[in-house]
């Protein structure tokens, strides 16, 4: 496939249509989540983000750079005569023998020309389960208790690209039964799920998370998902919605589960409201999974032993670990797919009392661990010991 792309791009009679189609086909085949088309002084660099990591693909000749961007603009309904402002659009790609792929397009002017980033949103909502996302049976049981309550809030937290939205979709899938009304407001809608009402944020028309949340309450929902709590107004409405008999799911950008509760207090939500509405906070990251096809056991390296000595007791330091050697299935990377490294903070009586005292994140974390929470890094270590991920990958994600 890569050879085909190079052949098309270097041909004297290059077909821009065929080249863009080949790029999309290649990215879909190799499970890429994003295609980056970066203009340089003497060409256009093409990179793919696979399992969360950007990888160089090839460099396209400079003379066809603008034509490629124009083709992408045409496909996504953008203005081809506008080159000095950012544009966002969407297109739908239909690969042979596979399901449709929605592609979100972002084009931005840069010094060497227009840069394009294409986010590939394959329709995989039906494949989600807590098990294949990497949640342990204990974590899944805790989550089942939280979503079994008729009202309250479940918050998924972490940095961009940590799998927060995917976790919420998985919960939505479990709750999606004929007797339950589910409404979501998202920006953007990443996966279409049959049987639920999904609303797209549109700031231009005044449809924001906060205004949309108000209107959702008139739709008689049992479960509400808000894509992200971004401001104090949305936080206040979300908490009051959860208080009045709705199960509300949302995401928040915080470093870990314990930091989320003081963050809500900082946004102006009263401590007693946080304590009485939040059922669970999920803190998570995504680590690359070792490729099962080429996984081998090997002796631990000296530098890895040094890293582990900082986080594990000496008597538990490993002498052997697993790693992928690289094969055709993983394109030589040694990794294929990703799994969640998580911590589940259940808001029980002890945590509730700490919230009411406006305790620090450090204190809340201590109380939660005493109540049985497995910290995120310990969850990651357990998965590394089990041969699901590597030492270097765990430290890359947790300490980048």
mmCIF file of C-alpha atoms in Angstrom:
data_model
loop_
_atom_site.group_PDB
_atom_site.id
_atom_site.type_symbol
_atom_site.label_atom_id
_atom_site.label_comp_id
_atom_site.label_asym_id
_atom_site.label_seq_id
_atom_site.Cartn_x
_atom_site.Cartn_y
_atom_site.Cartn_z
ATOM 1 C CA UNK A 1 0.000 0.000 0.000
ATOM 2 C CA UNK A 2 2.806 2.444 0.889
ATOM 3 C CA UNK A 3 4.563 1.599 -2.371
ATOM 4 C CA UNK A 4 1.324 2.394 -4.226
ATOM 5 C CA UNK A 5 1.074 5.810 -2.523
ATOM 6 C CA UNK A 6 4.704 6.625 -3.414
ATOM 7 C CA UNK A 7 4.158 5.514 -7.001
ATOM 8 C CA UNK A 8 1.075 7.734 -7.372
ATOM 9 C CA UNK A 9 2.712 10.787 -5.723
ATOM 10 C CA UNK A 10 5.899 10.535 -7.824
ATOM 11 C CA UNK A 11 4.167 9.876 -11.134
ATOM 12 C CA UNK A 12 4.548 12.475 -13.902
ATOM 13 C CA UNK A 13 0.784 12.291 -14.445
ATOM 14 C CA UNK A 14 -0.193 12.188 -10.763
ATOM 15 C CA UNK A 15 -3.868 11.625 -9.894
ATOM 16 C CA UNK A 16 -4.729 13.711 -6.833
ATOM 17 C CA UNK A 17 -8.038 11.869 -6.415
ATOM 18 C CA UNK A 18 -6.269 8.484 -6.392
ATOM 19 C CA UNK A 19 -3.579 9.773 -4.007
ATOM 20 C CA UNK A 20 -6.059 11.053 -1.401
ATOM 21 C CA UNK A 21 -8.089 7.838 -1.673
ATOM 22 C CA UNK A 22 -4.900 5.769 -1.213
ATOM 23 C CA UNK A 23 -3.926 7.769 1.897
ATOM 24 C CA UNK A 24 -7.355 7.196 3.441
ATOM 25 C CA UNK A 25 -7.247 3.495 2.550
ATOM 26 C CA UNK A 26 -3.757 3.069 4.029
ATOM 27 C CA UNK A 27 -4.698 4.909 7.234
ATOM 28 C CA UNK A 28 -7.839 2.784 7.654
ATOM 29 C CA UNK A 29 -5.959 -0.477 7.001
ATOM 30 C CA UNK A 30 -3.338 0.327 9.646
ATOM 31 C CA UNK A 31 -5.904 1.501 12.263
ATOM 32 C CA UNK A 32 -4.716 5.115 12.277
ATOM 33 C CA UNK A 33 -6.811 7.604 14.248
ATOM 34 C CA UNK A 34 -5.374 10.683 12.490
ATOM 35 C CA UNK A 35 -3.648 11.675 9.260
ATOM 36 C CA UNK A 36 -1.338 14.709 9.521
ATOM 37 C CA UNK A 37 -0.422 16.528 6.303
ATOM 38 C CA UNK A 38 2.309 18.970 7.366
ATOM 39 C CA UNK A 39 3.668 21.462 4.800
ATOM 40 C CA UNK A 40 7.450 21.847 4.850
ATOM 41 C CA UNK A 41 9.836 24.020 2.850
ATOM 42 C CA UNK A 42 10.504 21.308 0.249
ATOM 43 C CA UNK A 43 7.508 19.017 0.472
ATOM 44 C CA UNK A 44 4.541 17.870 2.518
ATOM 45 C CA UNK A 45 5.203 15.391 5.335
ATOM 46 C CA UNK A 46 2.527 12.745 5.893
ATOM 47 C CA UNK A 47 2.252 11.192 9.358
ATOM 48 C CA UNK A 48 -0.205 8.723 10.874
ATOM 49 C CA UNK A 49 -1.182 8.513 14.526
ATOM 50 C CA UNK A 50 -1.387 4.802 15.310
ATOM 51 C CA UNK A 51 -2.189 3.656 18.849
ATOM 52 C CA UNK A 52 -1.682 7.228 20.065
ATOM 53 C CA UNK A 53 1.819 7.706 18.597
ATOM 54 C CA UNK A 54 2.640 9.720 15.444
ATOM 55 C CA UNK A 55 4.657 7.839 12.812
ATOM 56 C CA UNK A 56 6.224 9.217 9.613
ATOM 57 C CA UNK A 57 4.737 7.726 6.444
ATOM 58 C CA UNK A 58 6.311 9.612 3.536
ATOM 59 C CA UNK A 59 7.006 13.065 2.083
ATOM 60 C CA UNK A 60 4.882 14.219 -0.865
ATOM 61 C CA UNK A 61 6.390 16.527 -3.539
ATOM 62 C CA UNK A 62 5.832 20.237 -2.904
ATOM 63 C CA UNK A 63 4.315 20.897 -6.332
ATOM 64 C CA UNK A 64 1.138 18.914 -5.546
ATOM 65 C CA UNK A 65 0.699 20.125 -1.950
ATOM 66 C CA UNK A 66 -1.998 22.704 -2.688
ATOM 67 C CA UNK A 67 -3.906 20.296 -4.948
ATOM 68 C CA UNK A 68 -4.093 17.691 -2.181
ATOM 69 C CA UNK A 69 -5.466 20.242 0.277
ATOM 70 C CA UNK A 70 -7.966 21.448 -2.335
ATOM 71 C CA UNK A 71 -9.161 17.876 -2.921
ATOM 72 C CA UNK A 72 -9.712 17.416 0.814
ATOM 73 C CA UNK A 73 -11.608 20.733 0.950
ATOM 74 C CA UNK A 74 -13.884 19.624 -1.913
ATOM 75 C CA UNK A 75 -14.636 16.302 -0.216
ATOM 76 C CA UNK A 76 -15.435 17.971 3.113
ATOM 77 C CA UNK A 77 -17.484 20.878 1.729
ATOM 78 C CA UNK A 78 -15.007 23.650 2.546
ATOM 79 C CA UNK A 79 -14.158 26.794 0.583
ATOM 80 C CA UNK A 80 -11.369 26.135 -1.896
ATOM 81 C CA UNK A 81 -10.699 29.861 -2.435
ATOM 82 C CA UNK A 82 -10.004 30.564 1.257
ATOM 83 C CA UNK A 83 -6.359 30.094 2.234
ATOM 84 C CA UNK A 84 -5.793 32.519 5.137
ATOM 85 C CA UNK A 85 -8.205 31.278 7.805
ATOM 86 C CA UNK A 86 -8.857 27.991 9.612
ATOM 87 C CA UNK A 87 -11.673 25.785 8.339
ATOM 88 C CA UNK A 88 -13.342 22.685 9.802
ATOM 89 C CA UNK A 89 -15.382 20.154 7.867
ATOM 90 C CA UNK A 90 -16.387 16.515 7.627
ATOM 91 C CA UNK A 91 -16.386 13.841 4.953
ATOM 92 C CA UNK A 92 -17.469 10.209 4.766
ATOM 93 C CA UNK A 93 -15.131 7.531 3.415
ATOM 94 C CA UNK A 94 -16.451 4.145 2.266
ATOM 95 C CA UNK A 95 -13.582 1.616 2.117
ATOM 96 C CA UNK A 96 -14.153 -1.666 0.275
ATOM 97 C CA UNK A 97 -15.229 -4.517 2.514
ATOM 98 C CA UNK A 98 -15.475 -2.380 5.674
ATOM 99 C CA UNK A 99 -17.898 -0.073 7.424
ATOM 100 C CA UNK A 100 -18.156 3.635 6.729
ATOM 101 C CA UNK A 101 -15.500 5.933 8.199
ATOM 102 C CA UNK A 102 -16.434 9.480 9.176
ATOM 103 C CA UNK A 103 -13.477 11.835 8.766
ATOM 104 C CA UNK A 104 -13.292 15.123 10.671
ATOM 105 C CA UNK A 105 -11.145 17.643 8.779
ATOM 106 C CA UNK A 106 -9.228 20.616 10.197
ATOM 107 C CA UNK A 107 -7.279 22.920 7.877
ATOM 108 C CA UNK A 108 -5.064 25.724 9.191
ATOM 109 C CA UNK A 109 -2.763 28.183 7.347
ATOM 110 C CA UNK A 110 0.935 27.899 8.273
ATOM 111 C CA UNK A 111 4.182 29.488 7.074
ATOM 112 C CA UNK A 112 4.790 26.872 4.340
ATOM 113 C CA UNK A 113 1.156 26.482 3.293
ATOM 114 C CA UNK A 114 -2.057 24.988 4.588
ATOM 115 C CA UNK A 115 -1.823 22.175 7.128
ATOM 116 C CA UNK A 116 -4.509 19.473 7.177
ATOM 117 C CA UNK A 117 -5.357 17.036 9.977
ATOM 118 C CA UNK A 118 -7.919 14.312 9.306
ATOM 119 C CA UNK A 119 -9.443 12.492 12.304
ATOM 120 C CA UNK A 120 -10.803 9.061 11.330
ATOM 121 C CA UNK A 121 -13.901 8.096 13.312
ATOM 122 C CA UNK A 122 -14.641 4.468 12.491
ATOM 123 C CA UNK A 123 -18.048 3.263 13.650
ATOM 124 C CA UNK A 124 -16.894 0.921 16.436
ATOM 125 C CA UNK A 125 -19.426 1.757 19.113
ATOM 126 C CA UNK A 126 -20.839 -1.787 19.056
ATOM 127 C CA UNK A 127 -17.400 -3.270 19.806
ATOM 128 C CA UNK A 128 -16.950 -1.456 23.115
ATOM 129 C CA UNK A 129 -16.914 -3.432 26.352
ATOM 130 C CA UNK A 130 -15.245 -2.815 29.679
ATOM 131 C CA UNK A 131 -13.186 -5.960 29.205
ATOM 132 C CA UNK A 132 -11.688 -5.095 25.815
ATOM 133 C CA UNK A 133 -10.985 -1.539 26.994
ATOM 134 C CA UNK A 134 -8.746 -2.997 29.693
ATOM 135 C CA UNK A 135 -10.802 -2.558 32.866
ATOM 136 C CA UNK A 136 -10.174 -5.252 35.481
ATOM 137 C CA UNK A 137 -13.107 -7.318 36.853
ATOM 138 C CA UNK A 138 -12.884 -5.392 40.150
ATOM 139 C CA UNK A 139 -12.987 -2.022 38.343
ATOM 140 C CA UNK A 140 -15.884 -3.200 36.163
ATOM 141 C CA UNK A 141 -17.819 -4.278 39.272
ATOM 142 C CA UNK A 142 -17.298 -0.866 40.887
ATOM 143 C CA UNK A 143 -18.499 0.839 37.715
ATOM 144 C CA UNK A 144 -21.545 -1.435 37.556
ATOM 145 C CA UNK A 145 -22.503 -0.339 41.092
ATOM 146 C CA UNK A 146 -22.187 3.327 40.119
ATOM 147 C CA UNK A 147 -24.281 3.093 36.942
ATOM 148 C CA UNK A 148 -26.866 0.986 38.783
ATOM 149 C CA UNK A 149 -27.889 4.012 40.847
ATOM 150 C CA UNK A 150 -30.932 5.891 39.461
ATOM 151 C CA UNK A 151 -29.328 9.321 39.782
ATOM 152 C CA UNK A 152 -26.016 11.042 40.409
ATOM 153 C CA UNK A 153 -22.873 11.823 38.393
ATOM 154 C CA UNK A 154 -20.182 9.612 36.880
ATOM 155 C CA UNK A 155 -17.165 11.589 35.694
ATOM 156 C CA UNK A 156 -14.408 10.329 33.403
ATOM 157 C CA UNK A 157 -11.189 12.341 33.714
ATOM 158 C CA UNK A 158 -7.769 12.581 32.133
ATOM 159 C CA UNK A 159 -5.862 14.540 29.471
ATOM 160 C CA UNK A 160 -6.843 14.738 25.793
ATOM 161 C CA UNK A 161 -6.658 11.333 24.129
ATOM 162 C CA UNK A 162 -6.909 9.296 27.322
ATOM 163 C CA UNK A 163 -10.072 7.425 26.312
ATOM 164 C CA UNK A 164 -12.582 9.387 28.414
ATOM 165 C CA UNK A 165 -15.270 9.608 25.745
ATOM 166 C CA UNK A 166 -14.835 5.960 24.754
ATOM 167 C CA UNK A 167 -15.421 4.943 28.383
ATOM 168 C CA UNK A 168 -18.619 7.000 28.477
ATOM 169 C CA UNK A 169 -19.829 5.406 25.227
ATOM 170 C CA UNK A 170 -19.221 1.987 26.771
ATOM 171 C CA UNK A 171 -21.350 2.933 29.789
ATOM 172 C CA UNK A 172 -24.054 4.324 27.483
ATOM 173 C CA UNK A 173 -24.060 1.022 25.573
ATOM 174 C CA UNK A 174 -24.659 -0.909 28.826
ATOM 175 C CA UNK A 175 -27.502 1.442 29.815
ATOM 176 C CA UNK A 176 -29.136 1.513 26.384
ATOM 177 C CA UNK A 177 -32.335 -0.511 26.858
ATOM 178 C CA UNK A 178 -35.866 0.135 25.524
ATOM 179 C CA UNK A 179 -37.176 1.311 28.908
ATOM 180 C CA UNK A 180 -34.470 3.970 29.340
ATOM 181 C CA UNK A 181 -34.396 7.373 27.587
ATOM 182 C CA UNK A 182 -30.817 8.512 26.904
ATOM 183 C CA UNK A 183 -29.903 11.952 25.525
ATOM 184 C CA UNK A 184 -26.371 13.196 24.836
ATOM 185 C CA UNK A 185 -24.884 16.551 23.938
ATOM 186 C CA UNK A 186 -21.442 16.267 22.358
ATOM 187 C CA UNK A 187 -18.765 18.223 20.517
ATOM 188 C CA UNK A 188 -18.338 16.414 18.201
ATOM 189 C CA UNK A 189 -20.530 13.318 18.017
ATOM 190 C CA UNK A 190 -17.845 10.666 17.564
ATOM 191 C CA UNK A 191 -19.952 7.513 17.263
ATOM 192 C CA UNK A 192 -23.587 7.128 16.289
ATOM 193 C CA UNK A 193 -25.451 4.756 18.629
ATOM 194 C CA UNK A 194 -28.873 3.426 17.669
ATOM 195 C CA UNK A 195 -31.655 4.078 20.172
ATOM 196 C CA UNK A 196 -30.317 7.245 21.806
ATOM 197 C CA UNK A 197 -30.787 10.922 20.989
ATOM 198 C CA UNK A 198 -27.447 12.621 20.230
ATOM 199 C CA UNK A 199 -27.175 16.413 19.974
ATOM 200 C CA UNK A 200 -24.252 18.222 18.332
ATOM 201 C CA UNK A 201 -22.985 21.422 19.976
ATOM 202 C CA UNK A 202 -23.269 24.435 17.641
ATOM 203 C CA UNK A 203 -21.810 27.571 19.217
ATOM 204 C CA UNK A 204 -22.706 29.641 16.147
ATOM 205 C CA UNK A 205 -26.422 29.037 16.712
ATOM 206 C CA UNK A 206 -26.148 29.387 20.490
ATOM 207 C CA UNK A 207 -26.300 25.644 21.242
ATOM 208 C CA UNK A 208 -23.611 25.208 23.893
ATOM 209 C CA UNK A 209 -23.164 22.508 26.532
ATOM 210 C CA UNK A 210 -24.931 24.641 29.141
ATOM 211 C CA UNK A 211 -27.867 25.765 26.946
ATOM 212 C CA UNK A 212 -28.201 22.275 25.451
ATOM 213 C CA UNK A 213 -28.277 20.728 28.919
ATOM 214 C CA UNK A 214 -31.187 22.992 29.877
ATOM 215 C CA UNK A 215 -33.168 21.946 26.802
ATOM 216 C CA UNK A 216 -32.380 18.249 27.341
ATOM 217 C CA UNK A 217 -34.208 18.359 30.685
ATOM 218 C CA UNK A 218 -37.442 19.021 28.762
ATOM 219 C CA UNK A 219 -36.881 15.811 26.736
ATOM 220 C CA UNK A 220 -37.823 13.550 29.684
ATOM 221 C CA UNK A 221 -34.468 11.706 29.876
ATOM 222 C CA UNK A 222 -33.376 9.068 32.390
ATOM 223 C CA UNK A 223 -29.698 9.286 31.463
ATOM 224 C CA UNK A 224 -27.834 12.350 30.152
ATOM 225 C CA UNK A 225 -24.311 12.473 28.740
ATOM 226 C CA UNK A 226 -22.554 15.843 28.499
ATOM 227 C CA UNK A 227 -19.433 15.660 26.342
ATOM 228 C CA UNK A 228 -17.369 17.866 28.642
ATOM 229 C CA UNK A 229 -17.798 20.129 31.657
ATOM 230 C CA UNK A 230 -15.834 23.170 30.493
ATOM 231 C CA UNK A 231 -17.073 26.029 32.658
ATOM 232 C CA UNK A 232 -18.761 26.937 35.932
ATOM 233 C CA UNK A 233 -22.214 27.319 34.335
ATOM 234 C CA UNK A 234 -22.174 23.832 32.814
ATOM 235 C CA UNK A 235 -20.843 22.384 36.101
ATOM 236 C CA UNK A 236 -23.649 24.025 38.094
ATOM 237 C CA UNK A 237 -26.414 22.846 35.741
ATOM 238 C CA UNK A 238 -24.914 19.332 35.578
ATOM 239 C CA UNK A 239 -24.793 18.972 39.362
ATOM 240 C CA UNK A 240 -28.354 20.238 39.792
ATOM 241 C CA UNK A 241 -29.523 17.888 37.015
ATOM 242 C CA UNK A 242 -27.971 14.926 38.830
ATOM 243 C CA UNK A 243 -29.569 16.102 42.063
ATOM 244 C CA UNK A 244 -33.076 16.076 40.561
ATOM 245 C CA UNK A 245 -33.190 12.385 39.674
ATOM 246 C CA UNK A 246 -31.086 11.935 36.537
ATOM 247 C CA UNK A 247 -27.972 9.842 35.949
ATOM 248 C CA UNK A 248 -25.474 12.220 34.350
ATOM 249 C CA UNK A 249 -22.227 11.205 32.633
ATOM 250 C CA UNK A 250 -19.526 13.676 31.652
ATOM 251 C CA UNK A 251 -15.785 14.259 31.241
ATOM 252 C CA UNK A 252 -13.427 16.697 32.910
ATOM 253 C CA UNK A 253 -9.793 17.550 32.175
ATOM 254 C CA UNK A 254 -7.891 16.748 35.375
ATOM 255 C CA UNK A 255 -4.709 14.781 36.066
ATOM 256 C CA UNK A 256 -6.292 12.084 38.234
ATOM 257 C CA UNK A 257 -9.535 11.066 39.929
ATOM 258 C CA UNK A 258 -8.888 12.788 43.276
ATOM 259 C CA UNK A 259 -8.131 16.169 41.643
ATOM 260 C CA UNK A 260 -11.581 16.202 40.038
ATOM 261 C CA UNK A 261 -13.519 16.856 43.248
ATOM 262 C CA UNK A 262 -11.586 20.007 44.304
ATOM 263 C CA UNK A 263 -11.802 21.114 40.646
ATOM 264 C CA UNK A 264 -15.613 21.145 40.883
ATOM 265 C CA UNK A 265 -15.345 23.193 44.093
ATOM 266 C CA UNK A 266 -13.042 25.651 42.280
ATOM 267 C CA UNK A 267 -15.731 25.984 39.576
ATOM 268 C CA UNK A 268 -18.128 27.300 42.195
ATOM 269 C CA UNK A 269 -20.129 24.172 42.980
ATOM 270 C CA UNK A 270 -21.024 23.919 46.669
ATOM 271 C CA UNK A 271 -19.252 21.164 48.621
ATOM 272 C CA UNK A 272 -22.514 19.588 49.813
ATOM 273 C CA UNK A 273 -23.724 19.349 46.191
ATOM 274 C CA UNK A 274 -20.507 17.663 45.041
ATOM 275 C CA UNK A 275 -20.660 15.247 47.986
ATOM 276 C CA UNK A 276 -24.290 14.316 47.367
ATOM 277 C CA UNK A 277 -24.269 14.006 43.570
ATOM 278 C CA UNK A 278 -20.962 12.468 42.431
ATOM 279 C CA UNK A 279 -21.162 8.646 42.471
ATOM 280 C CA UNK A 280 -17.812 7.858 40.881
ATOM 281 C CA UNK A 281 -14.776 9.481 39.264
ATOM 282 C CA UNK A 282 -12.764 7.465 36.735
ATOM 283 C CA UNK A 283 -9.181 8.601 36.145
ATOM 284 C CA UNK A 284 -7.521 7.016 33.143
ATOM 285 C CA UNK A 285 -4.773 6.898 30.528
ATOM 286 C CA UNK A 286 -4.279 4.743 27.426
ATOM 287 C CA UNK A 287 -1.150 2.618 27.018
ATOM 288 C CA UNK A 288 -0.189 0.626 23.951
ATOM 289 C CA UNK A 289 -0.870 -3.099 24.165
ATOM 290 C CA UNK A 290 1.942 -5.555 23.351
ATOM 291 C CA UNK A 291 1.302 -7.271 20.015
ATOM 292 C CA UNK A 292 0.140 -10.820 20.757
ATOM 293 C CA UNK A 293 1.571 -12.136 17.487
ATOM 294 C CA UNK A 294 5.204 -11.278 18.276
ATOM 295 C CA UNK A 295 5.153 -11.098 22.107
ATOM 296 C CA UNK A 296 8.220 -12.649 23.692
ATOM 297 C CA UNK A 297 9.604 -12.857 27.210
ATOM 298 C CA UNK A 298 13.025 -11.250 27.694
ATOM 299 C CA UNK A 299 15.429 -10.320 30.452
ATOM 300 C CA UNK A 300 14.911 -6.924 32.045
ATOM 301 C CA UNK A 301 17.384 -4.184 31.046
ATOM 302 C CA UNK A 302 19.467 -2.294 33.609
ATOM 303 C CA UNK A 303 17.745 1.046 32.910
ATOM 304 C CA UNK A 304 14.336 -0.607 33.295
ATOM 305 C CA UNK A 305 15.406 -2.113 36.620
ATOM 306 C CA UNK A 306 16.385 1.386 37.790
ATOM 307 C CA UNK A 307 12.959 2.747 36.825
ATOM 308 C CA UNK A 308 11.123 -0.066 38.586
ATOM 309 C CA UNK A 309 13.265 0.260 41.722
ATOM 310 C CA UNK A 310 11.776 3.732 42.163
ATOM 311 C CA UNK A 311 8.190 2.451 42.261
ATOM 312 C CA UNK A 312 8.332 -1.173 43.455
ATOM 313 C CA UNK A 313 9.733 -2.876 46.591
ATOM 314 C CA UNK A 314 13.131 -4.516 45.980
ATOM 315 C CA UNK A 315 11.771 -7.988 46.681
ATOM 316 C CA UNK A 316 9.217 -7.549 43.869
ATOM 317 C CA UNK A 317 11.567 -6.241 41.156
ATOM 318 C CA UNK A 318 11.148 -8.361 38.038
ATOM 319 C CA UNK A 319 13.954 -10.159 36.241
ATOM 320 C CA UNK A 320 11.949 -10.846 33.083
ATOM 321 C CA UNK A 321 9.313 -8.882 31.185
ATOM 322 C CA UNK A 322 7.362 -9.181 27.937
ATOM 323 C CA UNK A 323 7.840 -7.121 24.781
ATOM 324 C CA UNK A 324 6.852 -7.236 21.125
ATOM 325 C CA UNK A 325 9.703 -7.997 18.730
ATOM 326 C CA UNK A 326 7.924 -6.431 15.744
ATOM 327 C CA UNK A 327 6.028 -8.217 12.981
ATOM 328 C CA UNK A 328 3.754 -7.612 10.012
ATOM 329 C CA UNK A 329 0.634 -7.539 12.220
ATOM 330 C CA UNK A 330 1.936 -4.549 14.223
ATOM 331 C CA UNK A 331 3.916 -2.922 11.371
ATOM 332 C CA UNK A 332 7.136 -3.594 13.250
ATOM 333 C CA UNK A 333 6.232 -1.502 16.295
ATOM 334 C CA UNK A 334 5.777 -4.356 18.772
ATOM 335 C CA UNK A 335 2.401 -2.913 19.818
ATOM 336 C CA UNK A 336 -1.107 -3.430 18.513
ATOM 337 C CA UNK A 337 -4.090 -1.649 20.037
ATOM 338 C CA UNK A 338 -4.373 0.130 23.366
ATOM 339 C CA UNK A 339 -5.829 -0.559 26.795
ATOM 340 C CA UNK A 340 -6.945 1.593 29.684
ATOM 341 C CA UNK A 341 -4.900 2.148 32.833
ATOM 342 C CA UNK A 342 -7.380 3.476 35.358
ATOM 343 C CA UNK A 343 -8.394 4.262 38.916
ATOM 344 C CA UNK A 344 -11.972 4.200 40.211
ATOM 345 C CA UNK A 345 -12.781 6.648 43.009
ATOM 346 C CA UNK A 346 -16.104 5.647 44.577
ATOM 347 C CA UNK A 347 -17.676 8.437 46.618
ATOM 348 C CA UNK A 348 -18.480 6.594 49.842
ATOM 349 C CA UNK A 349 -19.101 7.988 53.333
ATOM 350 C CA UNK A 350 -15.412 8.642 54.070
ATOM 351 C CA UNK A 351 -14.810 10.443 50.762
ATOM 352 C CA UNK A 352 -18.068 12.382 51.188
ATOM 353 C CA UNK A 353 -16.941 13.658 54.595
ATOM 354 C CA UNK A 354 -13.573 14.697 53.143
ATOM 355 C CA UNK A 355 -15.353 16.660 50.396
ATOM 356 C CA UNK A 356 -17.539 18.447 52.941
ATOM 357 C CA UNK A 357 -14.357 19.461 54.794
ATOM 358 C CA UNK A 358 -13.001 20.783 51.454
ATOM 359 C CA UNK A 359 -9.972 18.512 51.820
ATOM 360 C CA UNK A 360 -7.076 18.736 49.372
ATOM 361 C CA UNK A 361 -6.687 16.351 46.427
ATOM 362 C CA UNK A 362 -3.822 14.641 48.288
ATOM 363 C CA UNK A 363 -6.053 13.967 51.307
ATOM 364 C CA UNK A 364 -8.952 12.791 49.141
ATOM 365 C CA UNK A 365 -6.583 10.418 47.363
ATOM 366 C CA UNK A 366 -5.362 9.002 50.684
ATOM 367 C CA UNK A 367 -8.939 8.467 51.914
ATOM 368 C CA UNK A 368 -9.946 6.806 48.627
ATOM 369 C CA UNK A 369 -6.947 4.425 48.687
ATOM 370 C CA UNK A 370 -7.763 3.451 52.284
ATOM 371 C CA UNK A 371 -11.315 2.707 51.102
ATOM 372 C CA UNK A 372 -10.002 0.343 48.409
ATOM 373 C CA UNK A 373 -9.123 2.449 45.343
ATOM 374 C CA UNK A 374 -6.265 1.006 43.270
ATOM 375 C CA UNK A 375 -4.125 3.958 42.063
ATOM 376 C CA UNK A 376 -3.732 4.338 38.318
ATOM 377 C CA UNK A 377 0.001 3.624 38.306
ATOM 378 C CA UNK A 378 -0.456 0.439 40.338
ATOM 379 C CA UNK A 379 -3.086 -0.699 37.832
ATOM 380 C CA UNK A 380 -0.552 -0.043 35.084
ATOM 381 C CA UNK A 381 2.169 -1.986 36.913
ATOM 382 C CA UNK A 382 -0.174 -4.964 37.287
ATOM 383 C CA UNK A 383 -0.865 -4.908 33.535
ATOM 384 C CA UNK A 384 2.845 -4.638 32.801
ATOM 385 C CA UNK A 385 3.585 -7.642 35.060
ATOM 386 C CA UNK A 386 0.791 -9.556 33.296
ATOM 387 C CA UNK A 387 2.488 -8.928 29.943
ATOM 388 C CA UNK A 388 -0.136 -6.595 28.521
ATOM 389 C CA UNK A 389 2.125 -3.544 28.150
ATOM 390 C CA UNK A 390 5.790 -2.619 28.590
ATOM 391 C CA UNK A 391 7.759 -0.703 31.216
ATOM 392 C CA UNK A 392 8.789 2.007 28.758
ATOM 393 C CA UNK A 393 5.200 2.478 27.548
ATOM 394 C CA UNK A 394 3.835 2.759 31.086
ATOM 395 C CA UNK A 395 6.384 5.391 32.087
ATOM 396 C CA UNK A 396 5.932 7.255 28.773
ATOM 397 C CA UNK A 397 2.211 7.656 29.341
ATOM 398 C CA UNK A 398 2.237 8.259 33.092
ATOM 399 C CA UNK A 399 5.179 10.658 33.217
ATOM 400 C CA UNK A 400 5.275 12.352 29.796
#
